[in-house]
Short mmCIF file of C-alpha atoms in Angstrom, two decimals:
data_model
loop_
_atom_site.label_atom_id
_atom_site.label_comp_id
_atom_site.label_asym_id
_atom_site.label_seq_id
_atom_site.Cartn_x
_atom_site.Cartn_y
_atom_site.Cartn_z
CA MET A 1 7.95 0.01 15.68
CA ARG A 2 11.07 -0.21 13.54
CA ILE A 3 10.00 -0.74 9.93
CA THR A 4 12.05 -1.56 6.89
CA VAL A 5 10.61 -1.15 3.40
CA VAL A 6 11.95 -3.61 0.80
CA THR A 7 11.65 -2.17 -2.73
CA PRO A 8 12.78 -4.16 -5.79
CA THR A 9 13.88 -1.87 -8.63
CA TYR A 10 14.60 -2.14 -12.30
CA ASN A 11 14.78 1.14 -14.20
CA GLU A 12 13.20 3.27 -11.47
CA ALA A 13 15.59 6.23 -11.67
CA GLU A 14 12.67 8.64 -12.00
CA ASN A 15 10.79 7.21 -9.07
CA LEU A 16 13.40 6.43 -6.44
CA PRO A 17 14.23 9.99 -5.32
CA LYS A 18 10.56 10.79 -5.02
CA LEU A 19 9.96 7.59 -3.05
CA VAL A 20 12.77 8.29 -0.59
CA SER A 21 11.42 11.76 0.01
CA ALA A 22 7.86 10.50 0.53
CA LEU A 23 8.91 7.68 2.87
CA PHE A 24 11.15 9.81 5.06
CA SER A 25 8.44 12.44 5.50
CA LEU A 26 6.24 9.92 7.32
CA PRO A 27 5.99 9.94 11.12
CA LEU A 28 7.48 6.43 11.36
CA ASP A 29 10.76 4.82 12.43
CA LEU A 30 11.43 3.73 8.86
CA ARG A 31 14.32 2.41 6.79
CA LEU A 32 14.60 1.45 3.13
CA LEU A 33 16.30 -1.47 1.42
CA VAL A 34 16.55 -1.11 -2.38
CA VAL A 35 17.04 -4.40 -4.25
CA ASP A 36 18.29 -3.34 -7.65
CA ASP A 37 18.71 -5.73 -10.57
CA ASN A 38 21.51 -3.83 -12.32
CA SER A 39 19.17 -1.23 -13.80
CA PRO A 40 20.52 0.21 -17.10
CA ASP A 41 19.11 3.62 -16.20
CA GLY A 42 21.37 3.98 -13.14
CA THR A 43 18.81 3.29 -10.44
CA GLY A 44 21.46 1.37 -8.46
CA ARG A 45 23.84 4.34 -8.51
CA ILE A 46 21.09 6.66 -7.31
CA ALA A 47 20.33 4.20 -4.50
CA ASP A 48 24.02 4.18 -3.54
CA ASP A 49 23.97 7.97 -3.33
CA PHE A 50 21.08 7.83 -0.90
CA ALA A 51 22.80 5.14 1.13
CA ALA A 52 25.82 7.43 1.42
CA LYS A 53 23.62 10.36 2.40
CA TYR A 54 21.49 8.36 4.87
CA PRO A 55 23.78 5.50 6.00
CA GLU A 56 21.51 4.59 8.93
CA ARG A 57 18.33 4.58 6.89
CA VAL A 58 19.06 3.41 3.33
CA SER A 59 20.85 0.29 2.15
CA VAL A 60 21.23 -1.27 -1.26
CA LEU A 61 21.35 -4.88 -2.42
CA HIS A 62 22.89 -5.04 -5.92
CA ARG A 63 22.14 -8.04 -8.09
CA PRO A 64 23.78 -8.86 -11.43
CA GLY A 65 20.60 -8.68 -13.54
CA LYS A 66 16.87 -9.31 -13.70
CA MET A 67 16.28 -12.31 -11.44
CA GLY A 68 12.57 -12.04 -10.72
CA LEU A 69 10.25 -10.76 -8.04
CA ARG A 70 10.46 -13.89 -5.88
CA SER A 71 14.20 -13.80 -5.42
CA ALA A 72 14.23 -10.01 -5.06
CA TYR A 73 11.92 -10.18 -2.08
CA LEU A 74 13.38 -13.34 -0.54
CA ASN A 75 16.88 -11.91 -0.84
CA GLY A 76 15.62 -8.67 0.64
CA PHE A 77 13.85 -10.45 3.52
CA GLN A 78 17.03 -12.35 4.32
CA ARG A 79 19.02 -9.13 4.48
CA VAL A 80 16.45 -7.35 6.65
CA MET A 81 16.22 -10.31 9.08
CA GLU A 82 19.86 -9.61 9.96
CA SER A 83 18.87 -6.13 11.16
CA ASN A 84 16.72 -4.98 14.06
CA ALA A 85 13.58 -4.38 12.00
CA GLN A 86 10.33 -5.38 13.68
CA ALA A 87 8.14 -5.06 10.58
CA ILE A 88 8.98 -5.57 6.91
CA VAL A 89 7.13 -3.96 4.02
CA GLN A 90 6.77 -5.10 0.43
CA MET A 91 6.33 -2.03 -1.74
CA ASP A 92 6.69 -1.07 -5.40
CA ALA A 93 8.85 1.91 -6.32
CA ASP A 94 6.45 3.26 -8.94
CA PHE A 95 3.95 5.01 -6.61
CA SER A 96 1.18 2.53 -7.36
CA HIS A 97 1.51 1.98 -3.59
CA ASP A 98 0.74 5.17 -1.68
CA PRO A 99 3.46 5.61 0.98
CA SER A 100 1.06 7.41 3.32
CA VAL A 101 -0.91 4.16 3.86
CA LEU A 102 2.10 2.86 5.82
CA VAL A 103 0.91 4.85 8.81
CA THR A 104 -2.33 2.88 8.90
CA MET A 105 -0.56 -0.40 8.22
CA ALA A 106 1.88 0.24 11.05
CA ALA A 107 -1.01 0.68 13.46
CA LEU A 108 -2.69 -2.51 12.27
CA ILE A 109 0.45 -4.63 12.40
CA GLU A 110 0.57 -4.15 16.16
CA SER A 111 -2.27 -6.67 16.50
CA ASN A 112 -1.80 -8.72 13.31
CA ASP A 113 0.81 -10.88 11.65
CA LEU A 114 0.29 -9.56 8.13
CA VAL A 115 -1.45 -6.47 6.76
CA LEU A 116 -2.51 -6.32 3.13
CA GLY A 117 -3.21 -3.17 1.16
CA SER A 118 -6.47 -4.18 -0.50
CA ARG A 119 -8.10 -2.80 -3.62
CA TYR A 120 -11.21 -4.94 -3.25
CA ILE A 121 -12.66 -4.01 0.14
CA PRO A 122 -14.88 -0.98 0.86
CA GLY A 123 -12.77 2.12 0.40
CA GLY A 124 -10.34 0.41 -1.96
CA SER A 125 -10.27 0.89 -5.72
CA VAL A 126 -8.15 0.82 -8.88
CA ASP A 127 -7.34 3.62 -11.30
CA GLU A 128 -10.58 5.01 -12.74
CA ARG A 129 -8.77 5.67 -16.03
CA TRP A 130 -8.12 2.00 -16.61
CA PRO A 131 -10.09 0.56 -19.53
CA MET A 132 -12.77 -1.97 -18.60
CA TRP A 133 -10.78 -4.93 -19.91
CA ARG A 134 -7.90 -4.10 -17.58
CA LYS A 135 -10.13 -3.69 -14.55
CA SER A 136 -11.84 -6.97 -15.40
CA LEU A 137 -8.52 -8.78 -15.84
CA SER A 138 -7.27 -7.54 -12.47
CA ALA A 139 -10.49 -8.43 -10.66
CA PHE A 140 -10.75 -11.84 -12.33
CA GLY A 141 -7.14 -12.78 -11.55
CA ASN A 142 -7.77 -12.04 -7.91
CA PHE A 143 -11.13 -13.86 -7.86
CA TYR A 144 -9.61 -16.85 -9.68
CA SER A 145 -6.82 -17.23 -7.09
CA ARG A 146 -9.14 -16.75 -4.13
CA ALA A 147 -11.64 -19.31 -5.45
CA ILE A 148 -9.12 -22.04 -6.16
CA LEU A 149 -7.25 -21.59 -2.86
CA LYS A 150 -10.42 -20.87 -0.84
CA LEU A 151 -8.77 -17.83 0.72
CA PRO A 152 -11.07 -15.71 2.95
CA LEU A 153 -9.28 -12.57 1.78
CA HIS A 154 -10.41 -9.94 -0.68
CA ASP A 155 -7.10 -9.07 -2.39
CA VAL A 156 -4.58 -11.90 -2.59
CA THR A 157 -2.64 -10.49 -5.53
CA THR A 158 -1.79 -7.16 -3.92
CA GLY A 159 1.90 -6.38 -3.70
CA TYR A 160 1.54 -3.87 -0.87
CA ARG A 161 2.10 -5.69 2.41
CA MET A 162 3.49 -5.31 5.91
CA TRP A 163 4.77 -8.36 7.76
CA ARG A 164 5.78 -8.82 11.33
CA ARG A 165 9.37 -10.00 11.49
CA GLU A 166 8.35 -13.04 13.58
CA THR A 167 5.83 -14.05 10.94
CA LEU A 168 8.40 -14.29 8.18
CA LEU A 169 10.81 -16.10 10.48
CA GLN A 170 8.20 -18.76 11.15
CA MET A 171 7.40 -19.37 7.47
CA PRO A 172 9.26 -22.01 5.40
CA LEU A 173 10.23 -19.50 2.72
CA GLU A 174 12.41 -22.08 0.96
CA ARG A 175 9.17 -23.65 -0.25
CA ILE A 176 8.17 -20.55 -2.22
CA GLN A 177 8.56 -21.35 -5.91
CA SER A 178 6.40 -18.85 -7.79
CA SER A 179 7.89 -16.10 -9.85
CA GLY A 180 6.18 -12.97 -11.11
CA TYR A 181 2.93 -11.88 -9.54
CA VAL A 182 1.83 -15.31 -8.32
CA PHE A 183 4.60 -14.92 -5.77
CA GLN A 184 2.23 -12.60 -3.92
CA VAL A 185 -0.56 -15.19 -4.03
CA GLU A 186 1.71 -17.94 -2.76
CA MET A 187 3.04 -15.86 0.12
CA ALA A 188 -0.49 -14.97 1.26
CA TYR A 189 -1.62 -18.57 0.95
CA LEU A 190 1.35 -19.86 2.94
CA ALA A 191 0.59 -17.38 5.73
CA TYR A 192 -3.09 -18.46 5.70
CA CYS A 193 -2.18 -22.15 5.79
CA LEU A 194 -0.02 -21.48 8.86
CA ASP A 195 -2.95 -19.76 10.57
CA PHE A 196 -1.39 -16.31 10.83
CA LYS A 197 -3.70 -13.38 11.57
CA ILE A 198 -4.20 -11.32 8.41
CA GLU A 199 -5.88 -7.93 8.15
CA GLU A 200 -6.72 -5.85 5.09
CA THR A 201 -6.79 -2.08 4.77
CA PRO A 202 -8.18 -0.22 1.73
CA ILE A 203 -5.87 1.30 -0.87
CA TYR A 204 -6.34 3.17 -4.10
CA PHE A 205 -4.22 1.55 -6.80
CA PRO A 206 -3.37 4.11 -9.50
CA ASP A 207 -1.51 3.50 -12.73
CA ARG A 208 2.19 4.20 -12.68
CA LYS A 209 3.00 7.89 -12.48
CA PHE A 210 6.40 7.42 -14.07
CA GLY A 211 7.95 4.70 -16.25
CA LYS A 212 6.28 1.72 -17.86
CA SER A 213 4.41 -1.22 -16.39
CA LYS A 214 6.30 -4.54 -16.51
CA ILE A 215 3.28 -6.82 -16.50
CA SER A 216 2.56 -8.86 -19.63
CA PHE A 217 0.06 -11.37 -21.02
CA ARG A 218 2.68 -14.10 -20.60
CA ILE A 219 2.92 -13.35 -16.89
CA GLN A 220 -0.88 -13.50 -16.56
CA SER A 221 -1.18 -16.81 -18.41
CA GLU A 222 1.62 -18.45 -16.43
CA ALA A 223 -0.09 -17.26 -13.23
CA ALA A 224 -3.27 -19.15 -14.03
CA LEU A 225 -1.48 -22.51 -14.08
CA ARG A 226 0.78 -21.73 -11.16
CA VAL A 227 -2.16 -21.11 -8.80
CA TRP A 228 -3.19 -24.76 -9.17
CA GLN A 229 0.39 -25.84 -8.43
CA VAL A 230 0.34 -23.76 -5.25
CA TRP A 231 -2.89 -25.39 -4.17
CA TRP A 232 -1.42 -28.87 -4.66
CA GLY A 233 1.97 -28.06 -3.22
CA TYR A 234 0.66 -26.92 0.18
CA ARG A 235 -1.83 -29.68 0.85
CA ASP A 236 0.33 -30.91 3.76
CA LEU A 237 0.33 -27.52 5.46
CA ARG A 238 -3.41 -27.16 5.05
CA ARG A 239 -3.85 -30.29 7.18
CA VAL A 240 -1.36 -29.29 9.87
CA GLY A 241 -1.93 -25.56 10.10
CA ARG A 242 -0.24 -23.67 12.95
CA ALA A 243 1.85 -26.71 13.90
CA ALA A 244 3.75 -26.41 10.61
CA ARG A 245 5.31 -23.09 11.57
CA VAL A 246 9.08 -23.09 11.60
#
């Protein structure tokens, strides 16, 4: 299966070379699209160097500045849809998503529409060095979203995902409005409302190995309200289900 990894970047100059090396060592037919938001640390230039070195495997989408996770992925999806990719991966550049799990995800996507890397199923976990308040915040945010949306999934906030190309093509992505980390919740909920087959595979979610986390209390508080807006905004699709696919 031809797989393209979409990786949004902002100041990931330390991580990107390591990520490219890790991805290209996998036994997969894999390509990488870097969506860079004009990183001051030169991440975009590093990505261009890799695109020149691996013109068939690496491409770069340059954007003028920080425009948010939603548009980074939606812009990336649009670019990848123009290629011959059969599966599309959402993946962070900071090694909080273990590249080796892609082998398992690639096997699962053969019989599913979406595969989630889950921290909250048996075998999954978060960084043992996290303080209790951070573990609790992460678990509660996931529980909160699942409870409101009545999602029969264990990890709806995970950002590590593999989609079948046909799945994304059949989703009305123009309806996605969430920014930040609720974007992940909304995408999973939209797929669920459209009755796509979703599987979860366990992942270990470590803290960033390099750089600084970009999450903030403001992002968390905005997410709490936005989940309710997602629930209300997709009430029509909940009634129609599979028939609402594009």
